[in-house]
Short mmCIF file of C-alpha atoms (C1' of nucleotides) in Angstrom, two decimals:
data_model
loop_
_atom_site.label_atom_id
_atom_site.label_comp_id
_atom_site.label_asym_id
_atom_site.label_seq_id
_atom_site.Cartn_x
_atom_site.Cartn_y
_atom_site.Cartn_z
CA UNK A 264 -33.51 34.09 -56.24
CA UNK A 265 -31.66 31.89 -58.57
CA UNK A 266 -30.97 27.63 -57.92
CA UNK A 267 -27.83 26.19 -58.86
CA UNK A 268 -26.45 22.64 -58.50
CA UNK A 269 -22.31 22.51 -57.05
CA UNK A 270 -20.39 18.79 -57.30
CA UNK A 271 -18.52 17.80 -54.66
CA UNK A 272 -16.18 14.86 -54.73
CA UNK A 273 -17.44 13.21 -51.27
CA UNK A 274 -13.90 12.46 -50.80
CA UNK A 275 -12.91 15.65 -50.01
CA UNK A 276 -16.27 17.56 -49.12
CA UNK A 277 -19.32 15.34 -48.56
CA UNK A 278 -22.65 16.71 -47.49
CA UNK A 279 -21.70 15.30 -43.97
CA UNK A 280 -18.46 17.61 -43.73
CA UNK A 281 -21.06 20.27 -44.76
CA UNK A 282 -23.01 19.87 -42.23
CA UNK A 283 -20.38 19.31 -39.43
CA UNK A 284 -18.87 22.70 -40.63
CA UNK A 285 -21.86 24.39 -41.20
CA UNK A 286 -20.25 26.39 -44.31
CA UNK A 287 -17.50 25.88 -46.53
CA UNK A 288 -15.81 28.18 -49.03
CA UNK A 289 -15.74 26.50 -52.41
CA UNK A 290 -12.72 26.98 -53.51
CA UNK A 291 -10.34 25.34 -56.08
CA UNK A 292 -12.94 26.40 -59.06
CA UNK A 293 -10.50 26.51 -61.94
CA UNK A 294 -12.82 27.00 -65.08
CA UNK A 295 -13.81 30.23 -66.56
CA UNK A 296 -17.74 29.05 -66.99
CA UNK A 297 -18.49 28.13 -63.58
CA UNK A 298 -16.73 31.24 -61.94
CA UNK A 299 -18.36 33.82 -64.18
CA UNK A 300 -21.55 31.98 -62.43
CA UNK A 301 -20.54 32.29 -59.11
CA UNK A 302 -19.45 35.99 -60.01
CA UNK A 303 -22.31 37.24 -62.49
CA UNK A 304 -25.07 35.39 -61.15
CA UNK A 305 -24.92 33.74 -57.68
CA UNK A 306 -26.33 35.94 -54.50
CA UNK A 307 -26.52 35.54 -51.14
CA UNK A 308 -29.43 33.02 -50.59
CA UNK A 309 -29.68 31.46 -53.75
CA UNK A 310 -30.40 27.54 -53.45
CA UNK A 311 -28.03 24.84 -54.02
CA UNK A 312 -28.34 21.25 -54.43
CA UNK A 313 -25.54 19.57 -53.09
CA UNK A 314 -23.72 16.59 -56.24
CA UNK A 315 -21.64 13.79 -54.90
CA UNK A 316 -19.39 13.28 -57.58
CA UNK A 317 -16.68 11.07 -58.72
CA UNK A 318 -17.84 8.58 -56.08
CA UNK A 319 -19.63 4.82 -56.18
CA UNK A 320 -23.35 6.47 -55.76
CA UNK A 321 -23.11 10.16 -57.91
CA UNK A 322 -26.36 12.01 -57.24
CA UNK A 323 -27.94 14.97 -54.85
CA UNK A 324 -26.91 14.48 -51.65
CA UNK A 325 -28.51 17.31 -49.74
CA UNK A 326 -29.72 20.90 -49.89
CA UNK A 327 -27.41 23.66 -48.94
CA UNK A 328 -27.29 27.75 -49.90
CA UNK A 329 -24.75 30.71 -50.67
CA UNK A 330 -23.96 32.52 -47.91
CA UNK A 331 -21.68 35.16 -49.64
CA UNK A 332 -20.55 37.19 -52.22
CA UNK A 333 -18.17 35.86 -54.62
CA UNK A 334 -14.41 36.82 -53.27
CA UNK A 335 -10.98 35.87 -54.50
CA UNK A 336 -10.00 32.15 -53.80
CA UNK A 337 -6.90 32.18 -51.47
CA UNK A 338 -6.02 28.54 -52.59
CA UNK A 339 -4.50 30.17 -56.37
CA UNK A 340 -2.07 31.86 -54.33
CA UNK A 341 -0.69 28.97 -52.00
CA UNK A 342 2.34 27.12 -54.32
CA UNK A 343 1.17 24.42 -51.58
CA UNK A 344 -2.20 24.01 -53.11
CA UNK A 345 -3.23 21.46 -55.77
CA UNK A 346 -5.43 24.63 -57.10
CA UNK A 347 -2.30 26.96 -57.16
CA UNK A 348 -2.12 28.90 -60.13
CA UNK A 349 1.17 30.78 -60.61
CA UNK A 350 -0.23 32.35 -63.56
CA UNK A 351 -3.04 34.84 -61.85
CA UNK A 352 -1.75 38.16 -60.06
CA UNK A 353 -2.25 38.64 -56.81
CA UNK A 354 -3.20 42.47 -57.69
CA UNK A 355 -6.22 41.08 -60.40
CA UNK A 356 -7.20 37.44 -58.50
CA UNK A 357 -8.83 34.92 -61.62
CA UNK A 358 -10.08 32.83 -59.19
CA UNK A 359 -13.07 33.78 -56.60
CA UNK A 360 -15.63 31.31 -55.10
CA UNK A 361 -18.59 31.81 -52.62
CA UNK A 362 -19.00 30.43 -49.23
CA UNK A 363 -22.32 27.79 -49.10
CA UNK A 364 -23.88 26.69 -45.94
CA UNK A 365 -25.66 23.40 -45.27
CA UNK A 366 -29.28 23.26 -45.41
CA UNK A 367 -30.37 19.83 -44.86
CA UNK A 368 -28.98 16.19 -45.65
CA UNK A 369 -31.27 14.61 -48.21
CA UNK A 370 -31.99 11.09 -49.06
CA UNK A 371 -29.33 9.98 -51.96
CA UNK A 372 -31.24 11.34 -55.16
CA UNK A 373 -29.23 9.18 -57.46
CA UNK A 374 -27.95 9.77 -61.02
CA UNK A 375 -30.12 6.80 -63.23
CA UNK A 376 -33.09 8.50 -60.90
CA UNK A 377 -32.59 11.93 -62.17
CA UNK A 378 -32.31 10.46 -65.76
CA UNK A 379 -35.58 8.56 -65.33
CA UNK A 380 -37.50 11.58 -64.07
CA UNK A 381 -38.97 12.93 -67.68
CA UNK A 382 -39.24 16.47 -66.22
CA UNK A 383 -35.73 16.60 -65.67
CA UNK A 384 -34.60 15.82 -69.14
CA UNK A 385 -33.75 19.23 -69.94
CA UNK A 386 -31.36 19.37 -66.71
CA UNK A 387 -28.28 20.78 -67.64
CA UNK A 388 -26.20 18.52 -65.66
CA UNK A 389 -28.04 15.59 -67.62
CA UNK A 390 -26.98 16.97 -71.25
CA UNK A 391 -24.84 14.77 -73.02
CA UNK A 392 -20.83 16.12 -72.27
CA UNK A 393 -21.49 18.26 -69.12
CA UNK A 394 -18.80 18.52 -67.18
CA UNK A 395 -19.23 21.77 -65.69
CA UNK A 396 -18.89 21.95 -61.92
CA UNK A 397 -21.44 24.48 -61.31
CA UNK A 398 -24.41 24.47 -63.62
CA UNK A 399 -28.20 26.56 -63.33
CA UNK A 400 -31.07 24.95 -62.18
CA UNK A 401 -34.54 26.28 -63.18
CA UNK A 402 -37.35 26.67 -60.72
CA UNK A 403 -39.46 23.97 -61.95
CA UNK A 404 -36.12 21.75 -61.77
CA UNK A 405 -35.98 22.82 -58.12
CA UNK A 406 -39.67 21.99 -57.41
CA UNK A 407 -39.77 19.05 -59.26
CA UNK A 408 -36.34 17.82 -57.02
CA UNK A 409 -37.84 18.83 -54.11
CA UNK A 410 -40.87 16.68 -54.73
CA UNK A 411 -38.89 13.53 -55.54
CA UNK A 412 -36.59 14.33 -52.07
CA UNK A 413 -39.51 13.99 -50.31
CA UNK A 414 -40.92 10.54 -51.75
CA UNK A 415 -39.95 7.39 -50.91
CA UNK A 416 -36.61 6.01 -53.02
CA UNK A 417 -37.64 3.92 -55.81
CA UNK A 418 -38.20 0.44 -54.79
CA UNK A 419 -34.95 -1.52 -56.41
CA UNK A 420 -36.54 -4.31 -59.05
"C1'" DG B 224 -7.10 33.78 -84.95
"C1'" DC B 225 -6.60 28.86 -86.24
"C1'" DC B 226 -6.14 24.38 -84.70
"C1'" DA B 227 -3.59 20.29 -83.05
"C1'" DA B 228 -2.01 18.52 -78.85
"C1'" DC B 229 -2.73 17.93 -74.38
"C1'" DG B 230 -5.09 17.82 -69.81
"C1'" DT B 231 -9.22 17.21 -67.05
"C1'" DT B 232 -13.71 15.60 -65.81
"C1'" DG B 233 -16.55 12.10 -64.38
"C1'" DG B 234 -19.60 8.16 -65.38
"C1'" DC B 235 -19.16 3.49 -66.19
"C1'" DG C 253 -8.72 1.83 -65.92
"C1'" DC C 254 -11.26 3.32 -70.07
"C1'" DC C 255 -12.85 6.73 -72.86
"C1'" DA C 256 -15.86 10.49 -74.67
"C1'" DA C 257 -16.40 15.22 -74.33
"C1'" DC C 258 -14.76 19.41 -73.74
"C1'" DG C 259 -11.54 23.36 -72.20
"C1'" DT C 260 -6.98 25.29 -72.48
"C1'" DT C 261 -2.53 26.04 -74.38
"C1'" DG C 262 0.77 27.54 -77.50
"C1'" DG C 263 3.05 27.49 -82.07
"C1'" DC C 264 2.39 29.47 -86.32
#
DNA sequence: GCCAACGTTGGC
DNA sequence: GCCAACGTTGGC
């Protein structure tokens, strides 16, 4: 059982469209890094915390998990798609993605938080010039998210 | 296989 | 809208 944290621009997938659809495919991955995750290393089960991106408040958002094995994303194919990519063969698909379904919505777990929290400093999204997507999250990373989840926000000063 | 140019990500 | 960081592309 592995943890993993996925971004999600709330814009077009936000924990509450997660848990109105109860599972999403993630698809329009396009980098090689964050595939070979999904493809190598996810399975079914694993935990995911759920990043609001690109948005006024980035942070965790909620808890969700993947609910499948990684399969080609459809979205590569579609010359309709903002993820189309004319350049991969339908006969060897580059992209694939998992399907994730919701867990629970959280309380917003905010990005300054997550830097504050000394435990967390070794977080890979928190190293200096991540961008990746999709990035591994240790067990004691999980627990220690978990724990702060639970308490009460940080009283604003 | 090098590397400069370009594109994308994502916080601020 | 800026910009730093990083991945990808393509000419050589």
């Amino acid at each position: 059982m592995s943890y993993w944290l996925m971004k999600s621009e709330p814009e077009e997938c936000s924990i509450d469209d997660l848990a109105r659809l109860g599972r999403v495919p993630w698809t329009g991955v396009r980098n090689y890094q964050a595939r070979n995750f999904m493809r190598d290393d996810f399975a079914v089960g694993d935990g995911v915390l759920f990043y609001h991106s690109s948005c006024p408040q980035p942070g965790i958002a909620g808890l969700a998990e993947v609910c499948s094995a990684a399969y080609p994303d459809a979205t590569q194919f579609d010359p309709a798609s903002p993820y189309h990519d004319p350049k991969s063969d339908p006969a060897k698909p580059r992209w694939l993605h998992v399907d994730v379904s919701f867990v629970r919505k959280t309380r917003l777990l905010a990005l300054p938080e997550l830097r504050q929290t000394p435990t967390l400093a070794g977080m890979r999204l928190l190293q200096p010039g991540n961008r990746l997507s999709i990035t591994p999250v240790t067990p004691a990373e999980w627990q220690e998210i978990l724990k702060l989840l639970d308490a009460a926000s940080p009283s604003p000063r």
